[in-house]
mmCIF file with all atom_site columns, C-alpha atoms and ligand atoms in Angstrom:
data_model
loop_
_atom_site.group_PDB
_atom_site.id
_atom_site.type_symbol
_atom_site.label_atom_id
_atom_site.label_alt_id
_atom_site.label_comp_id
_atom_site.label_asym_id
_atom_site.label_entity_id
_atom_site.label_seq_id
_atom_site.pdbx_PDB_ins_code
_atom_site.Cartn_x
_atom_site.Cartn_y
_atom_site.Cartn_z
_atom_site.occupancy
_atom_site.B_iso_or_equiv
_atom_site.pdbx_formal_charge
_atom_site.auth_seq_id
_atom_site.auth_comp_id
_atom_site.auth_asym_id
_atom_site.auth_atom_id
_atom_site.pdbx_PDB_model_num
ATOM   1   C  CA  . UNK A 1 1   ? 11.340 18.638 -35.788 1.00 93.00 ? 78  UNK A CA  1
ATOM   2   C  CA  . UNK A 1 2   ? 12.855 17.508 -39.081 1.00 97.00 ? 79  UNK A CA  1
ATOM   3   C  CA  . UNK A 1 3   ? 15.466 19.739 -40.655 1.00 98.00 ? 80  UNK A CA  1
ATOM   4   C  CA  . UNK A 1 4   ? 17.410 19.811 -43.900 1.00 98.00 ? 81  UNK A CA  1
ATOM   5   C  CA  . UNK A 1 5   ? 20.561 21.828 -44.461 1.00 98.00 ? 82  UNK A CA  1
ATOM   6   C  CA  . UNK A 1 6   ? 22.297 23.053 -47.614 1.00 98.00 ? 83  UNK A CA  1
ATOM   7   C  CA  . UNK A 1 7   ? 25.532 25.015 -47.721 1.00 98.00 ? 84  UNK A CA  1
ATOM   8   C  CA  . UNK A 1 8   ? 26.912 27.089 -50.595 1.00 97.00 ? 85  UNK A CA  1
ATOM   9   C  CA  . UNK A 1 9   ? 29.966 29.244 -51.047 1.00 98.00 ? 86  UNK A CA  1
ATOM   10  C  CA  . UNK A 1 10  ? 28.968 32.544 -52.677 1.00 98.00 ? 87  UNK A CA  1
ATOM   11  C  CA  . UNK A 1 11  ? 31.847 34.164 -54.585 1.00 98.00 ? 88  UNK A CA  1
ATOM   12  C  CA  . UNK A 1 12  ? 30.577 37.765 -54.628 1.00 98.00 ? 89  UNK A CA  1
ATOM   13  C  CA  . UNK A 1 13  ? 27.476 39.951 -54.508 1.00 98.00 ? 90  UNK A CA  1
ATOM   14  C  CA  . UNK A 1 14  ? 26.317 38.978 -57.991 1.00 98.00 ? 91  UNK A CA  1
ATOM   15  C  CA  . UNK A 1 15  ? 26.595 35.360 -56.861 1.00 98.00 ? 92  UNK A CA  1
ATOM   16  C  CA  . UNK A 1 16  ? 24.147 36.185 -54.073 1.00 98.00 ? 93  UNK A CA  1
ATOM   17  C  CA  . UNK A 1 17  ? 21.711 37.664 -56.626 1.00 98.00 ? 94  UNK A CA  1
ATOM   18  C  CA  . UNK A 1 18  ? 21.918 34.481 -58.714 1.00 97.00 ? 95  UNK A CA  1
ATOM   19  C  CA  . UNK A 1 19  ? 21.342 32.369 -55.607 1.00 98.00 ? 96  UNK A CA  1
ATOM   20  C  CA  . UNK A 1 20  ? 18.242 34.485 -54.822 1.00 98.00 ? 97  UNK A CA  1
ATOM   21  C  CA  . UNK A 1 21  ? 16.854 33.946 -58.323 1.00 97.00 ? 98  UNK A CA  1
ATOM   22  C  CA  . UNK A 1 22  ? 17.217 30.180 -57.833 1.00 97.00 ? 99  UNK A CA  1
ATOM   23  C  CA  . UNK A 1 23  ? 15.898 30.211 -54.266 1.00 98.00 ? 100 UNK A CA  1
ATOM   24  C  CA  . UNK A 1 24  ? 12.885 32.533 -54.621 1.00 98.00 ? 101 UNK A CA  1
ATOM   25  C  CA  . UNK A 1 25  ? 10.537 29.888 -56.131 1.00 97.00 ? 102 UNK A CA  1
ATOM   26  C  CA  . UNK A 1 26  ? 10.831 27.949 -52.856 1.00 97.00 ? 103 UNK A CA  1
ATOM   27  C  CA  . UNK A 1 27  ? 9.193  30.920 -51.113 1.00 97.00 ? 104 UNK A CA  1
ATOM   28  C  CA  . UNK A 1 28  ? 6.497  31.706 -53.679 1.00 96.00 ? 105 UNK A CA  1
ATOM   29  C  CA  . UNK A 1 29  ? 3.753  30.050 -51.586 1.00 95.00 ? 106 UNK A CA  1
ATOM   30  C  CA  . UNK A 1 30  ? 4.701  32.061 -48.511 1.00 97.00 ? 107 UNK A CA  1
ATOM   31  C  CA  . UNK A 1 31  ? 6.536  31.138 -45.350 1.00 98.00 ? 108 UNK A CA  1
ATOM   32  C  CA  . UNK A 1 32  ? 8.957  32.496 -42.811 1.00 98.00 ? 109 UNK A CA  1
ATOM   33  C  CA  . UNK A 1 33  ? 12.659 33.144 -43.371 1.00 98.00 ? 110 UNK A CA  1
ATOM   34  C  CA  . UNK A 1 34  ? 14.970 34.230 -40.562 1.00 98.00 ? 111 UNK A CA  1
ATOM   35  C  CA  . UNK A 1 35  ? 18.271 35.732 -41.785 1.00 98.00 ? 112 UNK A CA  1
ATOM   36  C  CA  . UNK A 1 36  ? 21.274 35.519 -39.500 1.00 98.00 ? 113 UNK A CA  1
ATOM   37  C  CA  . UNK A 1 37  ? 24.790 36.875 -39.701 1.00 98.00 ? 114 UNK A CA  1
ATOM   38  C  CA  . UNK A 1 38  ? 26.870 39.838 -38.567 1.00 97.00 ? 115 UNK A CA  1
ATOM   39  C  CA  . UNK A 1 39  ? 26.366 43.438 -39.709 1.00 96.00 ? 116 UNK A CA  1
ATOM   40  C  CA  . UNK A 1 40  ? 27.434 43.763 -43.329 1.00 97.00 ? 117 UNK A CA  1
ATOM   41  C  CA  . UNK A 1 41  ? 27.133 40.046 -44.062 1.00 98.00 ? 118 UNK A CA  1
ATOM   42  C  CA  . UNK A 1 42  ? 24.502 40.695 -46.717 1.00 98.00 ? 119 UNK A CA  1
ATOM   43  C  CA  . UNK A 1 43  ? 21.146 39.990 -45.049 1.00 98.00 ? 120 UNK A CA  1
ATOM   44  C  CA  . UNK A 1 44  ? 19.477 43.098 -46.485 1.00 98.00 ? 121 UNK A CA  1
ATOM   45  C  CA  . UNK A 1 45  ? 21.091 42.447 -49.866 1.00 98.00 ? 122 UNK A CA  1
ATOM   46  C  CA  . UNK A 1 46  ? 19.717 38.894 -49.834 1.00 98.00 ? 123 UNK A CA  1
ATOM   47  C  CA  . UNK A 1 47  ? 16.219 40.196 -49.007 1.00 98.00 ? 124 UNK A CA  1
ATOM   48  C  CA  . UNK A 1 48  ? 16.446 42.788 -51.796 1.00 98.00 ? 125 UNK A CA  1
ATOM   49  C  CA  . UNK A 1 49  ? 17.402 40.086 -54.280 1.00 98.00 ? 126 UNK A CA  1
ATOM   50  C  CA  . UNK A 1 50  ? 14.667 37.694 -53.101 1.00 98.00 ? 127 UNK A CA  1
ATOM   51  C  CA  . UNK A 1 51  ? 11.981 40.392 -53.188 1.00 98.00 ? 128 UNK A CA  1
ATOM   52  C  CA  . UNK A 1 52  ? 13.023 41.360 -56.718 1.00 97.00 ? 129 UNK A CA  1
ATOM   53  C  CA  . UNK A 1 53  ? 12.997 37.737 -57.817 1.00 97.00 ? 130 UNK A CA  1
ATOM   54  C  CA  . UNK A 1 54  ? 9.454  37.409 -56.474 1.00 98.00 ? 131 UNK A CA  1
ATOM   55  C  CA  . UNK A 1 55  ? 8.328  40.117 -58.868 1.00 97.00 ? 132 UNK A CA  1
ATOM   56  C  CA  . UNK A 1 56  ? 8.415  43.334 -56.821 1.00 97.00 ? 133 UNK A CA  1
ATOM   57  C  CA  . UNK A 1 57  ? 9.675  46.351 -58.752 1.00 93.00 ? 134 UNK A CA  1
ATOM   58  C  CA  . UNK A 1 58  ? 9.695  48.867 -55.871 1.00 91.00 ? 135 UNK A CA  1
ATOM   59  C  CA  . UNK A 1 59  ? 12.977 49.843 -54.253 1.00 92.00 ? 136 UNK A CA  1
ATOM   60  C  CA  . UNK A 1 60  ? 13.774 47.658 -51.277 1.00 94.00 ? 137 UNK A CA  1
ATOM   61  C  CA  . UNK A 1 61  ? 15.521 49.509 -48.449 1.00 94.00 ? 138 UNK A CA  1
ATOM   62  C  CA  . UNK A 1 62  ? 16.656 48.365 -45.013 1.00 94.00 ? 139 UNK A CA  1
ATOM   63  C  CA  . UNK A 1 63  ? 13.919 48.534 -42.356 1.00 91.00 ? 140 UNK A CA  1
ATOM   64  C  CA  . UNK A 1 64  ? 16.447 49.005 -39.526 1.00 87.00 ? 141 UNK A CA  1
ATOM   65  C  CA  . UNK A 1 65  ? 14.799 52.238 -38.390 1.00 86.00 ? 142 UNK A CA  1
ATOM   66  C  CA  . UNK A 1 66  ? 11.128 51.518 -39.006 1.00 86.00 ? 143 UNK A CA  1
ATOM   67  C  CA  . UNK A 1 67  ? 11.270 47.755 -38.195 1.00 92.00 ? 144 UNK A CA  1
ATOM   68  C  CA  . UNK A 1 68  ? 8.926  46.684 -40.992 1.00 95.00 ? 145 UNK A CA  1
ATOM   69  C  CA  . UNK A 1 69  ? 8.456  47.255 -44.725 1.00 96.00 ? 146 UNK A CA  1
ATOM   70  C  CA  . UNK A 1 70  ? 5.631  45.587 -46.650 1.00 97.00 ? 147 UNK A CA  1
ATOM   71  C  CA  . UNK A 1 71  ? 5.726  44.771 -50.390 1.00 97.00 ? 148 UNK A CA  1
ATOM   72  C  CA  . UNK A 1 72  ? 3.014  43.480 -52.690 1.00 97.00 ? 149 UNK A CA  1
ATOM   73  C  CA  . UNK A 1 73  ? 4.205  40.697 -54.953 1.00 96.00 ? 150 UNK A CA  1
ATOM   74  C  CA  . UNK A 1 74  ? 1.987  38.731 -57.351 1.00 93.00 ? 151 UNK A CA  1
ATOM   75  C  CA  . UNK A 1 75  ? -0.072 36.446 -55.063 1.00 93.00 ? 152 UNK A CA  1
ATOM   76  C  CA  . UNK A 1 76  ? 2.027  37.299 -52.038 1.00 97.00 ? 153 UNK A CA  1
ATOM   77  C  CA  . UNK A 1 77  ? 2.423  39.979 -49.380 1.00 98.00 ? 154 UNK A CA  1
ATOM   78  C  CA  . UNK A 1 78  ? 6.041  40.246 -48.252 1.00 98.00 ? 155 UNK A CA  1
ATOM   79  C  CA  . UNK A 1 79  ? 6.935  41.459 -44.746 1.00 98.00 ? 156 UNK A CA  1
ATOM   80  C  CA  . UNK A 1 80  ? 10.572 42.575 -44.455 1.00 98.00 ? 157 UNK A CA  1
ATOM   81  C  CA  . UNK A 1 81  ? 11.532 42.976 -40.823 1.00 97.00 ? 158 UNK A CA  1
ATOM   82  C  CA  . UNK A 1 82  ? 14.661 44.034 -38.989 1.00 96.00 ? 159 UNK A CA  1
ATOM   83  C  CA  . UNK A 1 83  ? 14.854 43.277 -35.285 1.00 95.00 ? 160 UNK A CA  1
ATOM   84  C  CA  . UNK A 1 84  ? 18.263 44.909 -34.782 1.00 93.00 ? 161 UNK A CA  1
ATOM   85  C  CA  . UNK A 1 85  ? 16.821 47.691 -32.660 1.00 92.00 ? 162 UNK A CA  1
ATOM   86  C  CA  . UNK A 1 86  ? 14.298 45.538 -30.813 1.00 92.00 ? 163 UNK A CA  1
ATOM   87  C  CA  . UNK A 1 87  ? 15.411 45.003 -27.233 1.00 91.00 ? 164 UNK A CA  1
ATOM   88  C  CA  . UNK A 1 88  ? 12.197 43.613 -25.741 1.00 91.00 ? 165 UNK A CA  1
ATOM   89  C  CA  . UNK A 1 89  ? 10.660 40.608 -27.582 1.00 88.00 ? 166 UNK A CA  1
ATOM   90  C  CA  . UNK A 1 90  ? 7.188  42.010 -26.860 1.00 90.00 ? 167 UNK A CA  1
ATOM   91  C  CA  . UNK A 1 91  ? 7.907  44.813 -29.349 1.00 90.00 ? 168 UNK A CA  1
ATOM   92  C  CA  . UNK A 1 92  ? 7.321  42.281 -32.154 1.00 91.00 ? 169 UNK A CA  1
ATOM   93  C  CA  . UNK A 1 93  ? 3.652  42.023 -31.082 1.00 89.00 ? 170 UNK A CA  1
ATOM   94  C  CA  . UNK A 1 94  ? 2.746  45.514 -32.281 1.00 88.00 ? 171 UNK A CA  1
ATOM   95  C  CA  . UNK A 1 95  ? 3.794  44.609 -35.821 1.00 91.00 ? 172 UNK A CA  1
ATOM   96  C  CA  . UNK A 1 96  ? 0.674  42.479 -36.227 1.00 90.00 ? 173 UNK A CA  1
ATOM   97  C  CA  . UNK A 1 97  ? 2.418  39.771 -38.265 1.00 95.00 ? 174 UNK A CA  1
ATOM   98  C  CA  . UNK A 1 98  ? 0.483  37.097 -40.182 1.00 96.00 ? 175 UNK A CA  1
ATOM   99  C  CA  . UNK A 1 99  ? -0.198 33.770 -38.433 1.00 96.00 ? 176 UNK A CA  1
ATOM   100 C  CA  . UNK A 1 100 ? 1.973  30.710 -39.117 1.00 96.00 ? 177 UNK A CA  1
ATOM   101 C  CA  . UNK A 1 101 ? 0.981  28.853 -42.280 1.00 94.00 ? 178 UNK A CA  1
ATOM   102 C  CA  . UNK A 1 102 ? -0.655 31.828 -44.017 1.00 95.00 ? 179 UNK A CA  1
ATOM   103 C  CA  . UNK A 1 103 ? -0.174 30.867 -47.692 1.00 92.00 ? 180 UNK A CA  1
ATOM   104 C  CA  . UNK A 1 104 ? -0.350 34.456 -48.943 1.00 95.00 ? 181 UNK A CA  1
ATOM   105 C  CA  . UNK A 1 105 ? 2.311  35.853 -46.615 1.00 98.00 ? 182 UNK A CA  1
ATOM   106 C  CA  . UNK A 1 106 ? 6.091  35.728 -46.702 1.00 98.00 ? 183 UNK A CA  1
ATOM   107 C  CA  . UNK A 1 107 ? 8.070  36.987 -43.718 1.00 98.00 ? 184 UNK A CA  1
ATOM   108 C  CA  . UNK A 1 108 ? 11.738 37.835 -44.298 1.00 98.00 ? 185 UNK A CA  1
ATOM   109 C  CA  . UNK A 1 109 ? 13.268 38.799 -40.953 1.00 98.00 ? 186 UNK A CA  1
ATOM   110 C  CA  . UNK A 1 110 ? 16.768 40.041 -40.162 1.00 98.00 ? 187 UNK A CA  1
ATOM   111 C  CA  . UNK A 1 111 ? 17.750 39.660 -36.482 1.00 96.00 ? 188 UNK A CA  1
ATOM   112 C  CA  . UNK A 1 112 ? 14.504 37.733 -35.996 1.00 96.00 ? 189 UNK A CA  1
ATOM   113 C  CA  . UNK A 1 113 ? 15.581 35.097 -33.465 1.00 95.00 ? 190 UNK A CA  1
ATOM   114 C  CA  . UNK A 1 114 ? 12.681 36.112 -31.228 1.00 95.00 ? 191 UNK A CA  1
ATOM   115 C  CA  . UNK A 1 115 ? 10.264 34.821 -33.891 1.00 96.00 ? 192 UNK A CA  1
ATOM   116 C  CA  . UNK A 1 116 ? 11.490 31.211 -33.662 1.00 96.00 ? 193 UNK A CA  1
ATOM   117 C  CA  . UNK A 1 117 ? 8.890  30.173 -31.084 1.00 95.00 ? 194 UNK A CA  1
ATOM   118 C  CA  . UNK A 1 118 ? 6.018  31.747 -33.007 1.00 95.00 ? 195 UNK A CA  1
ATOM   119 C  CA  . UNK A 1 119 ? 7.082  30.192 -36.338 1.00 97.00 ? 196 UNK A CA  1
ATOM   120 C  CA  . UNK A 1 120 ? 8.520  26.699 -35.808 1.00 97.00 ? 197 UNK A CA  1
ATOM   121 C  CA  . UNK A 1 121 ? 8.061  25.884 -39.523 1.00 98.00 ? 198 UNK A CA  1
ATOM   122 C  CA  . UNK A 1 122 ? 10.533 28.104 -41.302 1.00 98.00 ? 199 UNK A CA  1
ATOM   123 C  CA  . UNK A 1 123 ? 13.732 28.588 -43.260 1.00 98.00 ? 200 UNK A CA  1
ATOM   124 C  CA  . UNK A 1 124 ? 16.891 29.929 -41.684 1.00 98.00 ? 201 UNK A CA  1
ATOM   125 C  CA  . UNK A 1 125 ? 19.517 31.602 -43.857 1.00 98.00 ? 202 UNK A CA  1
ATOM   126 C  CA  . UNK A 1 126 ? 22.886 32.222 -42.341 1.00 98.00 ? 203 UNK A CA  1
ATOM   127 C  CA  . UNK A 1 127 ? 25.482 34.442 -44.018 1.00 98.00 ? 204 UNK A CA  1
ATOM   128 C  CA  . UNK A 1 128 ? 29.061 34.437 -42.800 1.00 98.00 ? 205 UNK A CA  1
ATOM   129 C  CA  . UNK A 1 129 ? 32.174 36.273 -43.870 1.00 98.00 ? 206 UNK A CA  1
ATOM   130 C  CA  . UNK A 1 130 ? 35.005 34.220 -45.371 1.00 97.00 ? 207 UNK A CA  1
ATOM   131 C  CA  . UNK A 1 131 ? 38.516 34.876 -44.095 1.00 96.00 ? 208 UNK A CA  1
ATOM   132 C  CA  . UNK A 1 132 ? 40.654 36.888 -46.541 1.00 96.00 ? 209 UNK A CA  1
ATOM   133 C  CA  . UNK A 1 133 ? 37.916 36.966 -49.211 1.00 97.00 ? 210 UNK A CA  1
ATOM   134 C  CA  . UNK A 1 134 ? 35.943 40.196 -48.582 1.00 97.00 ? 211 UNK A CA  1
ATOM   135 C  CA  . UNK A 1 135 ? 33.476 39.529 -51.417 1.00 98.00 ? 212 UNK A CA  1
ATOM   136 C  CA  . UNK A 1 136 ? 32.753 35.908 -50.532 1.00 98.00 ? 213 UNK A CA  1
ATOM   137 C  CA  . UNK A 1 137 ? 30.116 34.572 -48.142 1.00 98.00 ? 214 UNK A CA  1
ATOM   138 C  CA  . UNK A 1 138 ? 29.360 31.180 -46.686 1.00 98.00 ? 215 UNK A CA  1
ATOM   139 C  CA  . UNK A 1 139 ? 25.600 30.745 -47.033 1.00 98.00 ? 216 UNK A CA  1
ATOM   140 C  CA  . UNK A 1 140 ? 23.787 28.059 -45.063 1.00 98.00 ? 217 UNK A CA  1
ATOM   141 C  CA  . UNK A 1 141 ? 20.104 27.333 -45.707 1.00 98.00 ? 218 UNK A CA  1
ATOM   142 C  CA  . UNK A 1 142 ? 18.166 25.270 -43.181 1.00 98.00 ? 219 UNK A CA  1
ATOM   143 C  CA  . UNK A 1 143 ? 14.601 24.107 -43.743 1.00 98.00 ? 220 UNK A CA  1
ATOM   144 C  CA  . UNK A 1 144 ? 12.771 23.318 -40.496 1.00 98.00 ? 221 UNK A CA  1
ATOM   145 C  CA  . UNK A 1 145 ? 9.564  21.333 -40.264 1.00 98.00 ? 222 UNK A CA  1
ATOM   146 C  CA  . UNK A 1 146 ? 7.277  19.235 -42.467 1.00 97.00 ? 223 UNK A CA  1
ATOM   147 C  CA  . UNK A 1 147 ? 7.010  21.824 -45.230 1.00 96.00 ? 224 UNK A CA  1
ATOM   148 C  CA  . UNK A 1 148 ? 10.408 23.442 -45.582 1.00 98.00 ? 225 UNK A CA  1
ATOM   149 C  CA  . UNK A 1 149 ? 12.744 20.518 -44.844 1.00 98.00 ? 226 UNK A CA  1
ATOM   150 C  CA  . UNK A 1 150 ? 11.443 18.414 -47.779 1.00 98.00 ? 227 UNK A CA  1
ATOM   151 C  CA  . UNK A 1 151 ? 11.034 21.487 -49.970 1.00 97.00 ? 228 UNK A CA  1
ATOM   152 C  CA  . UNK A 1 152 ? 14.677 22.439 -49.455 1.00 98.00 ? 229 UNK A CA  1
ATOM   153 C  CA  . UNK A 1 153 ? 15.771 18.877 -50.159 1.00 98.00 ? 230 UNK A CA  1
ATOM   154 C  CA  . UNK A 1 154 ? 13.792 18.914 -53.432 1.00 97.00 ? 231 UNK A CA  1
ATOM   155 C  CA  . UNK A 1 155 ? 15.271 22.321 -54.276 1.00 97.00 ? 232 UNK A CA  1
ATOM   156 C  CA  . UNK A 1 156 ? 18.802 20.980 -53.822 1.00 97.00 ? 233 UNK A CA  1
ATOM   157 C  CA  . UNK A 1 157 ? 18.112 17.870 -55.927 1.00 96.00 ? 234 UNK A CA  1
ATOM   158 C  CA  . UNK A 1 158 ? 16.632 19.969 -58.709 1.00 92.00 ? 235 UNK A CA  1
ATOM   159 C  CA  . UNK A 1 159 ? 19.711 22.227 -58.692 1.00 89.00 ? 236 UNK A CA  1
ATOM   160 C  CA  . UNK A 1 160 ? 21.980 19.190 -58.853 1.00 80.00 ? 237 UNK A CA  1
ATOM   161 C  CA  . UNK A 1 161 ? 20.043 17.880 -61.873 1.00 82.00 ? 238 UNK A CA  1
ATOM   162 C  CA  . UNK A 1 162 ? 20.608 21.187 -63.642 1.00 76.00 ? 239 UNK A CA  1
ATOM   163 C  CA  . UNK A 1 163 ? 24.303 20.987 -62.913 1.00 66.00 ? 240 UNK A CA  1
ATOM   164 C  CA  . UNK A 1 164 ? 24.492 23.862 -60.435 1.00 62.00 ? 241 UNK A CA  1
HETATM 165 N  N1  . ADP B 2 .   ? 28.906 38.302 -51.596 1.00 67.96 ? 326 ADP B N1  1
HETATM 166 C  C1  . ADP B 2 .   ? 28.268 39.344 -51.062 1.00 67.96 ? 326 ADP B C1  1
HETATM 167 N  N2  . ADP B 2 .   ? 26.981 39.208 -50.667 1.00 67.96 ? 326 ADP B N2  1
HETATM 168 C  C2  . ADP B 2 .   ? 26.335 40.268 -50.112 1.00 67.96 ? 326 ADP B C2  1
HETATM 169 N  N3  . ADP B 2 .   ? 26.852 41.475 -49.902 1.00 67.96 ? 326 ADP B N3  1
HETATM 170 C  C3  . ADP B 2 .   ? 28.130 41.663 -50.281 1.00 67.96 ? 326 ADP B C3  1
HETATM 171 C  C4  . ADP B 2 .   ? 28.880 40.610 -50.859 1.00 67.96 ? 326 ADP B C4  1
HETATM 172 N  N4  . ADP B 2 .   ? 30.114 41.081 -51.115 1.00 67.96 ? 326 ADP B N4  1
HETATM 173 C  C5  . ADP B 2 .   ? 30.113 42.347 -50.713 1.00 67.96 ? 326 ADP B C5  1
HETATM 174 N  N5  . ADP B 2 .   ? 28.933 42.726 -50.207 1.00 67.96 ? 326 ADP B N5  1
HETATM 175 C  C6  . ADP B 2 .   ? 28.619 44.051 -49.631 1.00 67.96 ? 326 ADP B C6  1
HETATM 176 O  O1  . ADP B 2 .   ? 28.386 43.864 -48.247 1.00 67.96 ? 326 ADP B O1  1
HETATM 177 C  C7  . ADP B 2 .   ? 27.353 44.751 -47.796 1.00 67.96 ? 326 ADP B C7  1
HETATM 178 C  C8  . ADP B 2 .   ? 26.202 43.953 -47.199 1.00 67.96 ? 326 ADP B C8  1
HETATM 179 O  O2  . ADP B 2 .   ? 25.340 44.860 -46.585 1.00 67.96 ? 326 ADP B O2  1
HETATM 180 P  P1  . ADP B 2 .   ? 23.900 44.461 -46.074 1.00 67.96 ? 326 ADP B P1  1
HETATM 181 O  O3  . ADP B 2 .   ? 23.224 43.605 -47.082 1.00 67.96 ? 326 ADP B O3  1
HETATM 182 O  O4  . ADP B 2 .   ? 23.228 45.721 -45.662 1.00 67.96 ? 326 ADP B O4  1
HETATM 183 O  O5  . ADP B 2 .   ? 24.260 43.565 -44.797 1.00 67.96 ? 326 ADP B O5  1
HETATM 184 P  P2  . ADP B 2 .   ? 23.402 43.240 -43.487 1.00 67.96 ? 326 ADP B P2  1
HETATM 185 O  O6  . ADP B 2 .   ? 21.967 43.469 -43.789 1.00 67.96 ? 326 ADP B O6  1
HETATM 186 O  O7  . ADP B 2 .   ? 23.726 41.795 -43.214 1.00 67.96 ? 326 ADP B O7  1
HETATM 187 O  O8  . ADP B 2 .   ? 23.940 44.124 -42.397 1.00 67.96 ? 326 ADP B O8  1
HETATM 188 C  C9  . ADP B 2 .   ? 26.905 45.538 -49.001 1.00 67.96 ? 326 ADP B C9  1
HETATM 189 O  O9  . ADP B 2 .   ? 27.600 46.763 -49.003 1.00 67.96 ? 326 ADP B O9  1
HETATM 190 C  C10 . ADP B 2 .   ? 27.354 44.678 -50.192 1.00 67.96 ? 326 ADP B C10 1
HETATM 191 O  O10 . ADP B 2 .   ? 27.626 45.436 -51.329 1.00 67.96 ? 326 ADP B O10 1
HETATM 192 MG MG1 . MG  B 3 .   ? 20.473 44.602 -42.762 1.00 67.96 ? 327 MG  B MG1 1
#
């Protein structure tokens, strides 16, 4: 499986919103994003910012208690999942998620490690705290597979050309 990795240091929450505005176009044709990182790292905030950037006006809230929220974006249905309270991987089955490669569906999953087998082609976003900088986050994007590895590489090159 080919992979491509990009790392950024995010200075504060507004920096995460700007990252989301730059990153959202990479997800506009659908796909699967697994968000990793400890509680409070900013996974839900990142999803909120991505969903907004994809054109959804509705309020985006954490699906920790109801596992799944669905949003309609232009040309895209967005599934926001939170597996924090899922203890048995079979619980994901009842959510009736779209099949891999569905071009009209975007899955954004917090605590979604269990979905790795089902969706080998995906993006992983990891958010980590930075020692002695409470507002900063280390953000690592990994594109896995024939679609997302090259797409992430192109995304990085494009950013570099625009001096980001
Ligand atoms: N750079 C940052 N990126 C994201 N969130 C930040 C940042 N700095 C501070 N925060 C705060 O950290 C918290 C992140 O919460 P949340 O997104 O719910 O995390 P998670 O879903 O990973 O548990 C929010 O209260 C947010 O305001
Ligand atoms: Mg969360």
